[in-house]
């Protein structure tokens, strides 16, 4: 897989987390999603604006995402 495709896959992993089951669960879900979106943005801007290596950026993004797993809320469809 190309480095650019790896980065796109990592960005998708960042933003495609389970939807919250209820409004109350959104209070936990939303800050997690926002933080992951900001990490994805930083990775994309690094590649597009500074010329960072896409493969390295994908690996770094995944390491940041591992620090903030989408857990601690009830997800739509019963996932947790």
JSON list of C-alpha atoms in Angstrom, two decimals:
[
{"chain": "A", "resi": 1, "resn": "UNK", "atom": "CA", "xyz": [0.00, 0.00, 0.00]},
{"chain": "A", "resi": 2, "resn": "UNK", "atom": "CA", "xyz": [1.35, 3.46, -0.82]},
{"chain": "A", "resi": 3, "resn": "UNK", "atom": "CA", "xyz": [2.31, 5.88, 1.93]},
{"chain": "A", "resi": 4, "resn": "UNK", "atom": "CA", "xyz": [-0.41, 8.28, 0.83]},
{"chain": "A", "resi": 5, "resn": "UNK", "atom": "CA", "xyz": [-3.02, 5.53, 1.02]},
{"chain": "A", "resi": 6, "resn": "UNK", "atom": "CA", "xyz": [-1.74, 4.55, 4.47]},
{"chain": "A", "resi": 7, "resn": "UNK", "atom": "CA", "xyz": [-2.22, 8.14, 5.61]},
{"chain": "A", "resi": 8, "resn": "UNK", "atom": "CA", "xyz": [-5.75, 8.25, 4.22]},
{"chain": "A", "resi": 9, "resn": "UNK", "atom": "CA", "xyz": [-6.54, 4.96, 5.97]},
{"chain": "A", "resi": 10, "resn": "UNK", "atom": "CA", "xyz": [-5.18, 6.36, 9.26]},
{"chain": "A", "resi": 11, "resn": "UNK", "atom": "CA", "xyz": [-7.32, 9.49, 8.87]},
{"chain": "A", "resi": 12, "resn": "UNK", "atom": "CA", "xyz": [-10.39, 7.31, 8.31]},
{"chain": "A", "resi": 13, "resn": "UNK", "atom": "CA", "xyz": [-9.50, 5.34, 11.46]},
{"chain": "A", "resi": 14, "resn": "UNK", "atom": "CA", "xyz": [-9.33, 8.62, 13.33]},
{"chain": "A", "resi": 15, "resn": "UNK", "atom": "CA", "xyz": [-12.78, 9.83, 12.36]},
{"chain": "A", "resi": 16, "resn": "UNK", "atom": "CA", "xyz": [-14.80, 6.64, 11.87]},
{"chain": "A", "resi": 17, "resn": "UNK", "atom": "CA", "xyz": [-15.48, 5.86, 15.52]},
{"chain": "A", "resi": 18, "resn": "UNK", "atom": "CA", "xyz": [-18.81, 4.44, 16.70]},
{"chain": "A", "resi": 19, "resn": "UNK", "atom": "CA", "xyz": [-21.67, 6.90, 17.09]},
{"chain": "A", "resi": 20, "resn": "UNK", "atom": "CA", "xyz": [-22.89, 7.51, 20.65]},
{"chain": "A", "resi": 21, "resn": "UNK", "atom": "CA", "xyz": [-26.03, 5.64, 21.65]},
{"chain": "A", "resi": 22, "resn": "UNK", "atom": "CA", "xyz": [-27.61, 8.55, 23.52]},
{"chain": "A", "resi": 23, "resn": "UNK", "atom": "CA", "xyz": [-27.19, 12.27, 24.06]},
{"chain": "A", "resi": 24, "resn": "UNK", "atom": "CA", "xyz": [-25.52, 11.51, 27.38]},
{"chain": "A", "resi": 25, "resn": "UNK", "atom": "CA", "xyz": [-22.99, 9.26, 25.65]},
{"chain": "A", "resi": 26, "resn": "UNK", "atom": "CA", "xyz": [-22.19, 12.12, 23.28]},
{"chain": "A", "resi": 27, "resn": "UNK", "atom": "CA", "xyz": [-20.65, 13.99, 26.23]},
{"chain": "A", "resi": 28, "resn": "UNK", "atom": "CA", "xyz": [-17.86, 11.39, 26.24]},
{"chain": "A", "resi": 29, "resn": "UNK", "atom": "CA", "xyz": [-17.82, 10.64, 22.49]},
{"chain": "A", "resi": 30, "resn": "UNK", "atom": "CA", "xyz": [-17.56, 14.20, 21.20]},
{"chain": "A", "resi": 31, "resn": "UNK", "atom": "CA", "xyz": [-14.32, 15.25, 22.94]},
{"chain": "A", "resi": 32, "resn": "UNK", "atom": "CA", "xyz": [-12.69, 11.97, 21.87]},
{"chain": "A", "resi": 33, "resn": "UNK", "atom": "CA", "xyz": [-13.73, 12.54, 18.26]},
{"chain": "A", "resi": 34, "resn": "UNK", "atom": "CA", "xyz": [-12.62, 16.18, 18.32]},
{"chain": "A", "resi": 35, "resn": "UNK", "atom": "CA", "xyz": [-9.19, 15.26, 19.62]},
{"chain": "A", "resi": 36, "resn": "UNK", "atom": "CA", "xyz": [-8.79, 12.56, 16.97]},
{"chain": "A", "resi": 37, "resn": "UNK", "atom": "CA", "xyz": [-9.91, 14.96, 14.23]},
{"chain": "A", "resi": 38, "resn": "UNK", "atom": "CA", "xyz": [-7.32, 17.51, 15.36]},
{"chain": "A", "resi": 39, "resn": "UNK", "atom": "CA", "xyz": [-4.58, 14.86, 15.23]},
{"chain": "A", "resi": 40, "resn": "UNK", "atom": "CA", "xyz": [-5.69, 13.89, 11.71]},
{"chain": "A", "resi": 41, "resn": "UNK", "atom": "CA", "xyz": [-5.66, 17.54, 10.66]},
{"chain": "A", "resi": 42, "resn": "UNK", "atom": "CA", "xyz": [-2.13, 18.01, 11.97]},
{"chain": "A", "resi": 43, "resn": "UNK", "atom": "CA", "xyz": [-0.97, 14.94, 10.05]},
{"chain": "A", "resi": 44, "resn": "UNK", "atom": "CA", "xyz": [-2.61, 16.09, 6.82]},
{"chain": "A", "resi": 45, "resn": "UNK", "atom": "CA", "xyz": [-1.29, 19.64, 7.14]},
{"chain": "A", "resi": 46, "resn": "UNK", "atom": "CA", "xyz": [2.19, 18.30, 7.79]},
{"chain": "A", "resi": 47, "resn": "UNK", "atom": "CA", "xyz": [2.17, 16.35, 4.56]},
{"chain": "A", "resi": 48, "resn": "UNK", "atom": "CA", "xyz": [0.40, 18.93, 2.41]},
{"chain": "A", "resi": 49, "resn": "UNK", "atom": "CA", "xyz": [1.98, 22.14, 3.73]},
{"chain": "A", "resi": 50, "resn": "UNK", "atom": "CA", "xyz": [5.37, 21.14, 5.09]},
{"chain": "A", "resi": 51, "resn": "UNK", "atom": "CA", "xyz": [6.16, 18.17, 2.89]},
{"chain": "A", "resi": 52, "resn": "UNK", "atom": "CA", "xyz": [6.33, 15.64, 5.74]},
{"chain": "A", "resi": 53, "resn": "UNK", "atom": "CA", "xyz": [6.63, 12.00, 4.71]},
{"chain": "A", "resi": 54, "resn": "UNK", "atom": "CA", "xyz": [3.14, 10.47, 4.39]},
{"chain": "A", "resi": 55, "resn": "UNK", "atom": "CA", "xyz": [4.23, 7.07, 5.74]},
{"chain": "A", "resi": 56, "resn": "UNK", "atom": "CA", "xyz": [5.82, 8.58, 8.82]},
{"chain": "A", "resi": 57, "resn": "UNK", "atom": "CA", "xyz": [2.75, 10.79, 9.34]},
{"chain": "A", "resi": 58, "resn": "UNK", "atom": "CA", "xyz": [0.44, 7.78, 9.12]},
{"chain": "A", "resi": 59, "resn": "UNK", "atom": "CA", "xyz": [2.49, 5.91, 11.72]},
{"chain": "A", "resi": 60, "resn": "UNK", "atom": "CA", "xyz": [2.61, 8.94, 14.01]},
{"chain": "A", "resi": 61, "resn": "UNK", "atom": "CA", "xyz": [-1.14, 9.52, 13.67]},
{"chain": "A", "resi": 62, "resn": "UNK", "atom": "CA", "xyz": [-1.84, 5.90, 14.57]},
{"chain": "A", "resi": 63, "resn": "UNK", "atom": "CA", "xyz": [0.37, 6.20, 17.64]},
{"chain": "A", "resi": 64, "resn": "UNK", "atom": "CA", "xyz": [-1.58, 9.30, 18.73]},
{"chain": "A", "resi": 65, "resn": "UNK", "atom": "CA", "xyz": [-4.90, 7.51, 18.13]},
{"chain": "A", "resi": 66, "resn": "UNK", "atom": "CA", "xyz": [-3.77, 4.57, 20.28]},
{"chain": "A", "resi": 67, "resn": "UNK", "atom": "CA", "xyz": [-3.48, 7.05, 23.17]},
{"chain": "A", "resi": 68, "resn": "UNK", "atom": "CA", "xyz": [-7.16, 8.00, 22.88]},
{"chain": "A", "resi": 69, "resn": "UNK", "atom": "CA", "xyz": [-9.27, 4.95, 22.02]},
{"chain": "A", "resi": 70, "resn": "UNK", "atom": "CA", "xyz": [-12.98, 5.53, 21.49]},
{"chain": "A", "resi": 71, "resn": "UNK", "atom": "CA", "xyz": [-14.09, 3.95, 24.77]},
{"chain": "A", "resi": 72, "resn": "UNK", "atom": "CA", "xyz": [-16.03, 4.98, 27.84]},
{"chain": "A", "resi": 73, "resn": "UNK", "atom": "CA", "xyz": [-19.41, 5.51, 26.21]},
{"chain": "A", "resi": 74, "resn": "UNK", "atom": "CA", "xyz": [-22.23, 3.35, 24.94]},
{"chain": "A", "resi": 75, "resn": "UNK", "atom": "CA", "xyz": [-22.16, 3.21, 21.17]},
{"chain": "A", "resi": 76, "resn": "UNK", "atom": "CA", "xyz": [-25.02, 2.86, 18.77]},
{"chain": "A", "resi": 77, "resn": "UNK", "atom": "CA", "xyz": [-25.65, -0.81, 18.11]},
{"chain": "A", "resi": 78, "resn": "UNK", "atom": "CA", "xyz": [-24.41, -1.91, 21.50]},
{"chain": "A", "resi": 79, "resn": "UNK", "atom": "CA", "xyz": [-20.67, -1.45, 20.94]},
{"chain": "A", "resi": 80, "resn": "UNK", "atom": "CA", "xyz": [-18.74, -0.07, 23.87]}
]
